[in-house]
Coordinates of C-alpha atoms in Angstrom, one line a residue:
X1 CA 0.0 0.0 0.0
X2 CA 1.2 3.5 -0.9
X3 CA 0.2 7.0 -0.1
X4 CA -2.5 6.8 -2.8
X5 CA -5.8 8.5 -2.1
X6 CA -7.9 5.7 -3.4
X7 CA -5.9 3.1 -1.4
X8 CA -6.2 5.2 1.7
X9 CA -10.0 5.7 1.2
X10 CA -10.5 2.0 0.7
X11 CA -8.5 1.2 3.9
X12 CA -10.9 3.4 5.9
X13 CA -13.9 1.8 4.3
X14 CA -12.7 -1.6 5.4
X15 CA -12.2 -0.3 8.9
X16 CA -15.6 1.3 9.4
X17 CA -17.9 0.1 6.5
X18 CA -21.2 0.8 8.2
X19 CA -20.3 4.3 9.5
X20 CA -22.2 7.1 7.8
X21 CA -19.8 8.9 5.4
X22 CA -21.7 11.4 3.3
X23 CA -25.0 13.3 3.6
X24 CA -26.2 15.4 0.7
X25 CA -29.0 17.8 1.6
X26 CA -30.5 19.4 -1.5
X27 CA -32.0 22.8 -0.7
X28 CA -34.1 24.9 -0.8
X29 CA -36.9 23.0 0.9
X30 CA -37.2 20.0 -1.4
X31 CA -36.7 17.5 1.3
X32 CA -34.4 15.5 -1.0
X33 CA -31.4 14.0 0.7
X34 CA -29.0 11.1 0.3
X35 CA -27.1 9.3 3.0
X36 CA -24.4 6.9 2.3
X37 CA -22.2 4.7 4.6
X38 CA -18.5 4.3 3.8
X39 CA -19.3 0.9 2.2
X40 CA -22.1 2.4 0.1
X41 CA -20.0 5.3 -1.1
X42 CA -17.2 2.9 -1.9
X43 CA -19.5 0.7 -4.0
X44 CA -20.9 3.8 -5.8
X45 CA -17.4 5.0 -6.7
X46 CA -16.5 1.5 -7.9
X47 CA -19.4 1.6 -10.3
X48 CA -18.3 4.8 -11.8
X49 CA -14.7 3.6 -12.0
X50 CA -15.6 0.4 -13.8
X51 CA -17.9 2.4 -16.2
X52 CA -15.0 4.7 -17.1
X53 CA -12.6 1.8 -17.7
X54 CA -15.2 -0.1 -19.7
X55 CA -15.7 3.0 -21.8
X56 CA -12.0 2.9 -22.9
X57 CA -10.5 5.5 -20.7
X58 CA -6.9 4.7 -19.8
X59 CA -4.8 5.3 -16.6
X60 CA -3.4 8.9 -16.7
X61 CA -6.1 10.3 -18.9
X62 CA -8.0 13.4 -17.5
X63 CA -11.7 13.7 -16.6
X64 CA -13.3 17.0 -15.9
X65 CA -16.0 17.6 -13.2
X66 CA -18.3 20.4 -14.4
X67 CA -20.7 20.0 -11.5
X68 CA -22.5 21.6 -8.6
X69 CA -22.0 19.9 -5.2
X70 CA -23.5 16.5 -4.9
X71 CA -22.9 12.8 -4.3
X72 CA -22.0 12.5 -7.9
X73 CA -19.1 14.9 -7.6
X74 CA -17.3 13.0 -4.8
X75 CA -18.4 9.6 -6.2
X76 CA -16.8 10.6 -9.5
X77 CA -13.6 11.9 -8.0
X78 CA -13.2 8.7 -6.0
X79 CA -14.0 6.7 -9.1
X80 CA -11.3 8.5 -11.1
X81 CA -8.7 7.8 -8.4
X82 CA -9.7 4.1 -8.2
X83 CA -9.3 3.8 -12.0
X84 CA -6.1 5.8 -12.0
X85 CA -7.7 8.6 -14.0
X86 CA -6.9 12.2 -13.2
X87 CA -9.8 14.3 -11.8
X88 CA -9.8 17.9 -13.0
X89 CA -12.1 20.5 -11.4
X90 CA -14.1 22.9 -13.7
X91 CA -15.4 26.2 -12.5
X92 CA -19.1 26.1 -13.3
X93 CA -19.3 29.8 -13.7
X94 CA -17.1 29.7 -16.8
X95 CA -18.6 30.7 -20.1
X96 CA -18.0 29.1 -23.5
X97 CA -14.6 30.6 -24.2
X98 CA -13.2 29.9 -20.8
X99 CA -14.6 26.3 -20.8
X100 CA -13.1 25.6 -24.3
X101 CA -9.7 26.8 -23.0
X102 CA -9.8 24.7 -19.9
X103 CA -11.1 21.5 -21.7
X104 CA -8.4 21.9 -24.3
X105 CA -5.6 23.0 -21.9
X106 CA -6.3 20.1 -19.5
X107 CA -6.5 17.6 -22.4
X108 CA -9.8 16.3 -21.1
X109 CA -10.7 12.8 -22.4
X110 CA -14.0 12.7 -20.4
X111 CA -16.4 15.1 -18.8
X112 CA -19.1 14.7 -16.1
X113 CA -21.4 17.7 -16.2
X114 CA -24.7 18.9 -14.7
X115 CA -27.5 19.0 -17.2
X116 CA -28.1 22.7 -16.7
X117 CA -24.7 23.4 -18.2
X118 CA -25.4 21.3 -21.3
X119 CA -25.7 24.3 -23.6
X120 CA -22.3 25.8 -22.6
X121 CA -20.7 22.3 -22.7
X122 CA -22.0 21.7 -26.3
X123 CA -20.7 25.1 -27.4
X124 CA -17.2 24.4 -26.1
X125 CA -16.9 20.8 -27.3
X126 CA -15.9 21.5 -30.9
X127 CA -12.7 23.1 -29.5
X128 CA -11.8 20.2 -27.3
X129 CA -10.9 17.4 -29.8
X130 CA -9.6 15.0 -27.2
X131 CA -12.8 15.0 -25.2
X132 CA -14.5 11.8 -26.3
X133 CA -16.7 10.6 -23.4
X134 CA -19.5 12.6 -21.7
X135 CA -21.7 11.8 -18.7
X136 CA -24.7 14.0 -17.9
X137 CA -26.0 14.3 -14.3
X138 CA -29.7 15.1 -14.2
X139 CA -32.3 15.8 -16.8
X140 CA -32.0 18.6 -19.3
X141 CA -31.1 19.6 -22.8
X142 CA -30.1 16.5 -24.8
X143 CA -26.5 16.1 -25.7
X144 CA -26.5 13.1 -28.1
X145 CA -23.0 11.9 -27.0
X146 CA -23.7 12.1 -23.2
X147 CA -24.5 9.0 -21.1
X148 CA -27.0 9.7 -18.3
X149 CA -25.2 9.3 -15.0
X150 CA -27.7 6.8 -13.6
X151 CA -27.1 4.6 -16.7
X152 CA -23.3 4.9 -16.4
X153 CA -23.5 4.0 -12.7
X154 CA -25.8 1.0 -13.3
X155 CA -23.4 -0.4 -16.0
X156 CA -20.4 -0.6 -13.7
X157 CA -19.6 -3.3 -11.1
X158 CA -19.9 -2.5 -7.4
X159 CA -16.8 -4.6 -6.7
X160 CA -13.2 -3.3 -6.6
X161 CA -10.9 -5.5 -8.7
X162 CA -8.7 -2.6 -9.8
X163 CA -5.0 -2.7 -10.9
X164 CA -2.4 -1.6 -8.4
X165 CA -2.0 2.2 -7.9
X166 CA 0.9 4.4 -7.1
X167 CA 1.8 7.4 -4.9
X168 CA 2.9 9.0 -8.2
X169 CA -0.7 9.0 -9.6
X170 CA -1.7 12.6 -10.3
X171 CA -4.4 14.9 -8.9
X172 CA -4.8 18.2 -10.8
X173 CA -6.4 21.3 -9.3
X174 CA -7.2 24.1 -11.7
X175 CA -6.9 27.5 -10.2
X176 CA -8.2 30.7 -11.8
X177 CA -6.2 33.0 -9.6
X178 CA -6.9 36.7 -10.0
X179 CA -5.4 37.3 -13.5
X180 CA -5.1 35.4 -16.7
X181 CA -6.6 32.0 -17.7
X182 CA -6.8 29.1 -15.3
X183 CA -3.7 26.9 -14.6
X184 CA -3.7 23.3 -13.6
X185 CA -1.6 22.5 -10.6
X186 CA -0.1 19.0 -10.9
X187 CA 0.1 17.1 -7.5
X188 CA 1.6 13.7 -6.9
X189 CA -1.0 12.1 -4.6
X190 CA 1.6 11.5 -1.9
X191 CA 2.7 15.1 -1.9
X192 CA -1.0 16.2 -1.8
X193 CA -1.6 13.9 1.1
X194 CA 1.1 15.5 3.2
X195 CA 0.8 19.2 2.1
X196 CA -2.9 19.5 1.4
X197 CA -4.4 16.9 3.7
X198 CA -2.1 17.2 6.7
X199 CA -0.7 13.7 6.4
X200 CA -3.7 12.1 7.9
X201 CA -3.6 14.4 11.0
X202 CA -3.8 18.1 10.2
X203 CA -3.7 19.1 13.8
X204 CA -1.4 16.3 15.1
X205 CA 1.5 14.1 14.1
X206 CA 1.4 12.9 10.5
X207 CA 1.2 9.2 9.9
X208 CA 4.5 7.4 9.2
X209 CA 2.9 4.5 7.2
X210 CA -0.1 4.5 4.9
X211 CA -1.7 1.7 6.9
X212 CA -1.7 4.0 9.9
X213 CA -4.6 6.1 8.5
X214 CA -7.1 3.2 8.9
X215 CA -5.5 2.1 12.1
X216 CA -6.2 5.5 13.7
X217 CA -9.8 5.4 12.4
X218 CA -10.4 2.0 13.8
X219 CA -8.9 2.9 17.2
X220 CA -10.9 6.2 17.4
X221 CA -14.6 7.0 17.4
X222 CA -17.0 9.0 15.3
X223 CA -19.1 12.1 16.2
X224 CA -17.4 14.7 14.0
X225 CA -19.3 16.2 11.1
X226 CA -17.5 18.3 8.5
X227 CA -19.4 20.8 6.4
X228 CA -17.6 22.5 3.5
X229 CA -19.9 25.2 2.3
X230 CA -18.0 26.5 -0.8
X231 CA -18.3 24.6 -4.1
X232 CA -16.4 21.3 -4.3
X233 CA -14.9 22.6 -7.6
X234 CA -12.9 24.9 -5.3
X235 CA -9.9 22.8 -4.3
X236 CA -10.2 23.5 -0.5
X237 CA -13.6 21.9 -0.3
X238 CA -12.6 18.7 -2.0
X239 CA -9.5 18.5 0.2
X240 CA -11.7 19.1 3.2
X241 CA -13.8 16.1 2.1
X242 CA -10.7 13.9 1.9
X243 CA -9.5 15.0 5.4
X244 CA -12.9 14.0 6.7
X245 CA -12.7 10.6 5.1
X246 CA -9.2 10.0 6.3
X247 CA -10.6 10.6 9.8
X248 CA -13.4 8.2 9.2
X249 CA -16.0 10.9 10.0
X250 CA -19.1 12.3 8.4
X251 CA -19.3 14.8 5.6
X252 CA -22.3 17.0 4.9
X253 CA -22.7 19.0 1.6
X254 CA -25.3 21.2 0.0
X255 CA -25.8 21.7 -3.7
X256 CA -25.2 25.4 -3.4
X257 CA -24.6 27.9 -0.6
X258 CA -27.8 29.3 1.0
X259 CA -27.1 30.9 4.4
X260 CA -30.4 30.0 6.1
X261 CA -30.2 26.4 4.9
X262 CA -26.5 26.2 6.1
X263 CA -27.6 27.2 9.6
X264 CA -30.5 24.8 9.7
X265 CA -28.2 22.0 8.7
X266 CA -25.7 22.9 11.4
X267 CA -28.5 22.5 13.9
X268 CA -30.1 19.5 12.5
X269 CA -27.0 17.4 11.7
X270 CA -25.0 18.5 14.7
X271 CA -22.2 19.9 12.6
X272 CA -18.9 20.3 14.4
X273 CA -16.7 22.0 11.7
X274 CA -17.7 24.4 9.0
X275 CA -15.3 25.6 6.2
X276 CA -16.1 28.7 4.1
X277 CA -14.4 31.4 2.2
X278 CA -14.1 34.7 4.0
X279 CA -16.5 37.5 4.7
X280 CA -18.5 36.7 1.5
X281 CA -19.8 33.6 3.2
X282 CA -19.6 34.5 6.9
X283 CA -21.5 37.8 6.6
X284 CA -24.7 36.3 5.2
X285 CA -24.6 33.7 8.0
X286 CA -24.4 36.6 10.5
X287 CA -27.3 38.4 8.8
X288 CA -29.4 35.2 9.0
X289 CA -28.5 34.7 12.7
X290 CA -29.7 38.2 13.3
X291 CA -32.8 37.7 11.3
X292 CA -34.8 34.6 10.2
X293 CA -32.5 32.1 11.9
X294 CA -32.2 33.9 15.3
X295 CA -31.9 31.3 18.0
X296 CA -30.4 28.6 15.9
X297 CA -28.7 26.0 18.0
X298 CA -25.0 26.1 17.3
X299 CA -23.9 24.2 20.4
X300 CA -22.4 21.4 18.3
X301 CA -20.2 23.7 16.3
X302 CA -16.6 23.8 17.4
X303 CA -14.9 25.7 14.6
X304 CA -15.4 27.8 11.5
X305 CA -12.4 28.0 9.2
X306 CA -11.7 30.1 6.1
X307 CA -9.4 29.4 3.2
X308 CA -8.9 31.3 0.0
X309 CA -10.2 34.6 1.5
X310 CA -9.8 35.9 5.0
X311 CA -12.5 36.6 7.6
X312 CA -11.9 40.3 8.5
X313 CA -11.5 41.3 12.1
X314 CA -14.8 43.2 12.1
X315 CA -16.8 40.3 10.8
X316 CA -15.1 37.9 13.1
X317 CA -16.1 40.0 16.1
X318 CA -19.8 40.1 14.9
X319 CA -19.9 36.3 14.6
X320 CA -18.2 35.8 17.9
X321 CA -20.9 38.0 19.6
X322 CA -23.5 35.6 18.3
X323 CA -21.5 32.3 18.8
X324 CA -18.9 33.0 21.5
X325 CA -17.9 29.3 21.9
X326 CA -17.0 28.8 18.2
X327 CA -13.3 29.0 17.2
X328 CA -12.6 31.1 14.1
X329 CA -9.6 30.1 12.0
X330 CA -8.1 32.0 9.1
X331 CA -6.1 29.4 7.3
X332 CA -3.5 30.3 4.8
X333 CA -2.7 28.2 1.8
X334 CA -3.1 27.8 -1.9
X335 CA -3.6 25.3 -4.7
X336 CA 0.1 25.3 -5.2
X337 CA 1.2 24.8 -1.6
X338 CA -1.7 23.2 0.3
X339 CA -1.7 24.3 3.9
X340 CA 0.9 26.8 5.1
X341 CA -0.4 28.1 8.5
X342 CA -3.1 29.7 10.5
X343 CA -3.6 33.4 11.5
X344 CA -2.5 34.5 14.9
X345 CA -4.9 35.8 17.4
X346 CA -3.5 39.3 17.1
X347 CA -4.1 39.5 13.3
X348 CA -6.2 42.5 12.3
X349 CA -6.3 45.8 10.5
X350 CA -3.7 47.3 12.8
X351 CA -1.1 44.6 12.7
X352 CA -2.0 42.9 9.4
X353 CA -2.7 39.3 8.5
X354 CA -0.1 37.4 10.6
X355 CA 0.3 33.7 10.3
X356 CA 2.1 31.0 12.3
X357 CA 3.6 29.0 9.4
X358 CA 4.6 25.4 9.4
X359 CA 8.3 24.4 9.3
X360 CA 8.4 24.0 5.6
X361 CA 7.3 27.6 4.8
X362 CA 9.7 30.6 4.4
X363 CA 9.8 34.1 3.1
X364 CA 12.4 34.3 0.3
X365 CA 13.9 36.8 -2.1
X366 CA 12.1 36.1 -5.4
X367 CA 15.3 36.6 -7.4
X368 CA 17.8 34.6 -5.3
X369 CA 15.4 32.2 -3.5
X370 CA 17.3 32.8 -0.3
X371 CA 15.5 33.7 3.0
X372 CA 15.0 37.4 3.5
X373 CA 16.2 39.3 6.6
X374 CA 13.7 40.1 9.4
X375 CA 11.4 42.8 8.3
X376 CA 12.4 42.7 4.6
X377 CA 9.6 42.0 2.1
X378 CA 9.8 38.8 0.0
X379 CA 7.6 36.1 -1.4
X380 CA 6.2 33.1 0.6
X381 CA 7.7 29.8 -0.5
X382 CA 7.2 26.2 0.6
X383 CA 9.6 23.2 0.3
X384 CA 9.3 19.5 0.3
X385 CA 5.9 18.0 -0.7
X386 CA 5.1 20.5 -3.4
X387 CA 3.4 20.1 -6.8
X388 CA 5.3 19.0 -9.9
X389 CA 4.3 22.2 -11.7
X390 CA 1.6 23.6 -14.0
X391 CA 0.1 21.2 -16.5
X392 CA 0.9 22.3 -20.1
X393 CA 2.8 25.4 -19.0
X394 CA 6.6 24.9 -18.7
X395 CA 7.2 28.7 -18.7
X396 CA 5.0 29.4 -15.7
X397 CA 6.3 26.2 -14.0
X398 CA 9.9 27.5 -14.3
X399 CA 8.9 30.9 -12.8
X400 CA 7.1 29.3 -9.9
X401 CA 8.9 26.1 -8.9
X402 CA 12.6 25.8 -8.2
X403 CA 15.2 23.5 -6.7
X404 CA 17.3 24.5 -3.7
X405 CA 19.7 21.9 -2.5
X406 CA 18.0 18.5 -2.5
X407 CA 14.5 19.9 -2.1
X408 CA 11.8 21.2 -4.5
X409 CA 10.3 24.5 -3.7
X410 CA 7.2 26.5 -4.8
X411 CA 7.2 30.3 -4.9
X412 CA 3.8 31.7 -4.1
X413 CA 2.3 34.9 -5.3
X414 CA 1.9 36.4 -1.9
X415 CA 4.4 39.1 -0.6
X416 CA 5.2 39.0 3.1
X417 CA 7.7 39.8 5.8
X418 CA 8.9 37.7 8.7
X419 CA 9.7 38.9 12.3
X420 CA 12.3 37.6 14.8
X421 CA 9.8 35.0 16.2
X422 CA 9.1 33.6 12.7
X423 CA 5.6 35.1 12.4
X424 CA 4.9 35.9 8.8
X425 CA 2.8 39.0 7.9
X426 CA 1.1 38.6 4.6
X427 CA 1.2 41.9 2.6
X428 CA -0.9 40.7 -0.3
X429 CA -0.7 39.3 -3.8
X430 CA 2.2 40.7 -5.7
X431 CA 0.2 40.7 -8.9
X432 CA -2.4 43.0 -7.4
X433 CA 0.1 45.4 -5.7
X434 CA -0.6 49.0 -6.6
X435 CA 2.4 51.3 -7.3
X436 CA 1.2 54.8 -6.5
X437 CA 4.0 57.4 -6.7
X438 CA 6.6 54.8 -6.0
X439 CA 4.9 53.5 -2.8
X440 CA 3.5 50.0 -2.8
X441 CA -0.1 49.3 -1.6
X442 CA -1.5 45.9 -1.2
X443 CA -5.3 45.9 -1.7
X444 CA -6.0 43.3 1.0
X445 CA -4.7 45.7 3.7
X446 CA -6.9 48.6 2.5
X447 CA -9.9 46.2 2.2
X448 CA -9.5 45.2 5.8
X449 CA -9.6 48.9 6.9
X450 CA -12.7 49.6 4.8
X451 CA -14.6 46.6 6.1
X452 CA -13.9 47.6 9.7
X453 CA -16.4 50.5 9.1
X454 CA -19.7 49.4 10.6
X455 CA -21.7 50.5 7.5
X456 CA -19.5 48.7 4.9
X457 CA -20.7 45.2 4.0
X458 CA -18.0 44.4 1.5
X459 CA -15.2 46.1 -0.4
X460 CA -12.5 45.5 -3.1
X461 CA -9.6 47.7 -3.9
X462 CA -7.7 48.1 -7.2
X463 CA -5.2 50.4 -8.8
X464 CA -6.5 52.6 -11.6
X465 CA -4.4 54.9 -13.9
X466 CA -3.6 58.3 -12.6
X467 CA -1.7 61.1 -14.5
X468 CA 0.2 62.3 -11.5
X469 CA 0.9 59.1 -9.5
X470 CA 0.9 56.5 -12.2
X471 CA -1.8 54.6 -10.3
X472 CA -4.1 55.6 -7.5
X473 CA -5.9 53.5 -4.9
X474 CA -9.6 53.1 -5.8
X475 CA -12.3 51.3 -3.8
X476 CA -15.5 49.5 -4.8
X477 CA -17.7 49.5 -1.8
X478 CA -21.0 47.7 -0.9
X479 CA -22.8 49.2 2.0
X480 CA -25.1 47.4 4.4
X481 CA -28.7 47.5 3.3
X482 CA -29.8 49.6 6.3
X483 CA -26.7 51.9 6.2
X484 CA -27.1 55.6 6.0
X485 CA -25.5 57.4 3.0
X486 CA -21.7 57.3 3.1
X487 CA -19.3 59.3 1.0
X488 CA -15.7 59.2 0.1
X489 CA -14.7 61.8 2.7
X490 CA -16.2 59.6 5.5
X491 CA -14.4 56.5 4.2
X492 CA -11.1 58.5 4.1
X493 CA -11.5 59.7 7.6
X494 CA -12.2 56.2 8.8
X495 CA -9.2 54.7 7.0
X496 CA -6.9 57.5 8.2
X497 CA -6.9 56.0 11.7
X498 CA -5.7 52.7 10.4
X499 CA -3.6 53.3 7.3
X500 CA -0.7 55.5 6.1
X501 CA -1.9 58.4 3.9
X502 CA -0.7 57.0 0.6
X503 CA -2.8 53.8 1.2
X504 CA -6.1 55.6 1.6
X505 CA -8.5 55.3 -1.4
X506 CA -8.5 58.4 -3.6
X507 CA -11.8 57.4 -5.2
X508 CA -14.7 55.1 -4.5
X509 CA -17.6 53.6 -6.3
X510 CA -20.6 52.5 -4.3
X511 CA -22.3 49.4 -5.7
X512 CA -25.2 47.1 -4.7
X513 CA -23.1 44.0 -5.1
X514 CA -19.4 43.0 -5.0
X515 CA -18.5 40.4 -7.6
X516 CA -16.6 37.4 -6.3
X517 CA -16.0 33.9 -7.5
X518 CA -18.2 31.0 -6.2
X519 CA -15.5 30.3 -3.7
X520 CA -15.5 33.8 -2.3
X521 CA -12.3 34.9 -3.9
X522 CA -12.0 38.6 -5.0
X523 CA -12.6 39.3 -8.7
X524 CA -10.0 42.1 -9.2
X525 CA -10.5 42.3 -12.9
X526 CA -14.1 43.3 -12.3
X527 CA -13.1 45.7 -9.5
X528 CA -10.5 47.4 -11.6
X529 CA -13.0 47.9 -14.4
X530 CA -15.7 49.3 -12.1
X531 CA -13.3 51.5 -10.2
X532 CA -11.8 52.9 -13.5
X533 CA -15.3 54.3 -14.4
X534 CA -15.0 57.1 -11.8

């Protein structure tokens, strides 16, 4: 047995076959739900795997998942891993041009898609010549080449009987980032297990043998319920699912994020851990707790963690006032590095986003790749179990991944400093840094200051052209629905108590809605376009 995700999952199944593994609650208000034990989920994944093999797909070929959350998503990911196919996440918000690019760039040989995306899929297919096998989930517009998921599932054997697998088998996570077209991060499964999944024990000692994962499950108990609320096509949610499975615990999912339904599910299913993506998801939960879901029983909830976007200090305080016994964790990581660390308790608008990093993370000079001095800016890097590179992109791979001594390293896009105690302060994404009159401004810091205003619901900051300064700091601001009128002067006065003068927004656009990705990540291209209209 190796550190292969399918092998590890099967070992857990054999340890606790009758334990409930997955609960899919389909909202809003339909009453439809599916509950599968570990043995039932294993058999369901086997059926998909055998169908894919019987359809002529070969080990190492790529399958895209163009799906909302559902049993079919995780069933297909597991089926791919069992058959030694490579699962590839597809952002369901992509339009025809973006889909055609991803299908082609990822060399997809197969695609599983929700029926409601059939029109976009059909439009992109002519530009994806290698894509030869389609499976449709649900009823909808007919695609002659697509096999209904129920039919595909029924055609496959529920037994295992697969060829041996390897720790070198790939898992690809496509990440859109904040600029440019999406990139496929290529992980060896062993590397992903240790960097993205915590080595079988994210908060304790990693396992030293693959067999130890199931041994720990068999020796422990159940009672934990994980609830990733962002889309599974966002890498963090799928990795959360695997962490849950490696613990032998229960996973709850919803098809799409709906705040009131999330809170009802926490109460009904006695959820212990919720993962989300920053203020964009936490704020609606707070609004619901202050409104239609007031009095929701959150006594089972132990932690709420965020990845991909931070929970601001102001919003954290609002949630803590409603749920004082829940631990709030701002985790730091990326598709390229997995987990790097967790924010310190003193993180906030005044001191910045400070993280206690793991032993494999450093701040380095991007040119020399050597560690920076205390207080000097550099880029965050991680060593050891890191990806092989970007699929089909040797140029970007050479820019991002490097060798230092006997170890592979990945250079992240985040700029940071490190203090004498090893605490890393994240400045922001280098690609979004605003150069205004020679001074560098990181949007995330300004956004934190803006969102600490009691009447600001959400905000994004971008640089826009300026004749005098080259670029100026511009804000796009969404006010709370019940907020009184707010102008630029008031925003400046508020920020002046938290930021140096050159960081304060010089212009602001007030909007009814801040555009973010389904995972809660900032859409800076949209923000820059809107801000430039002032």
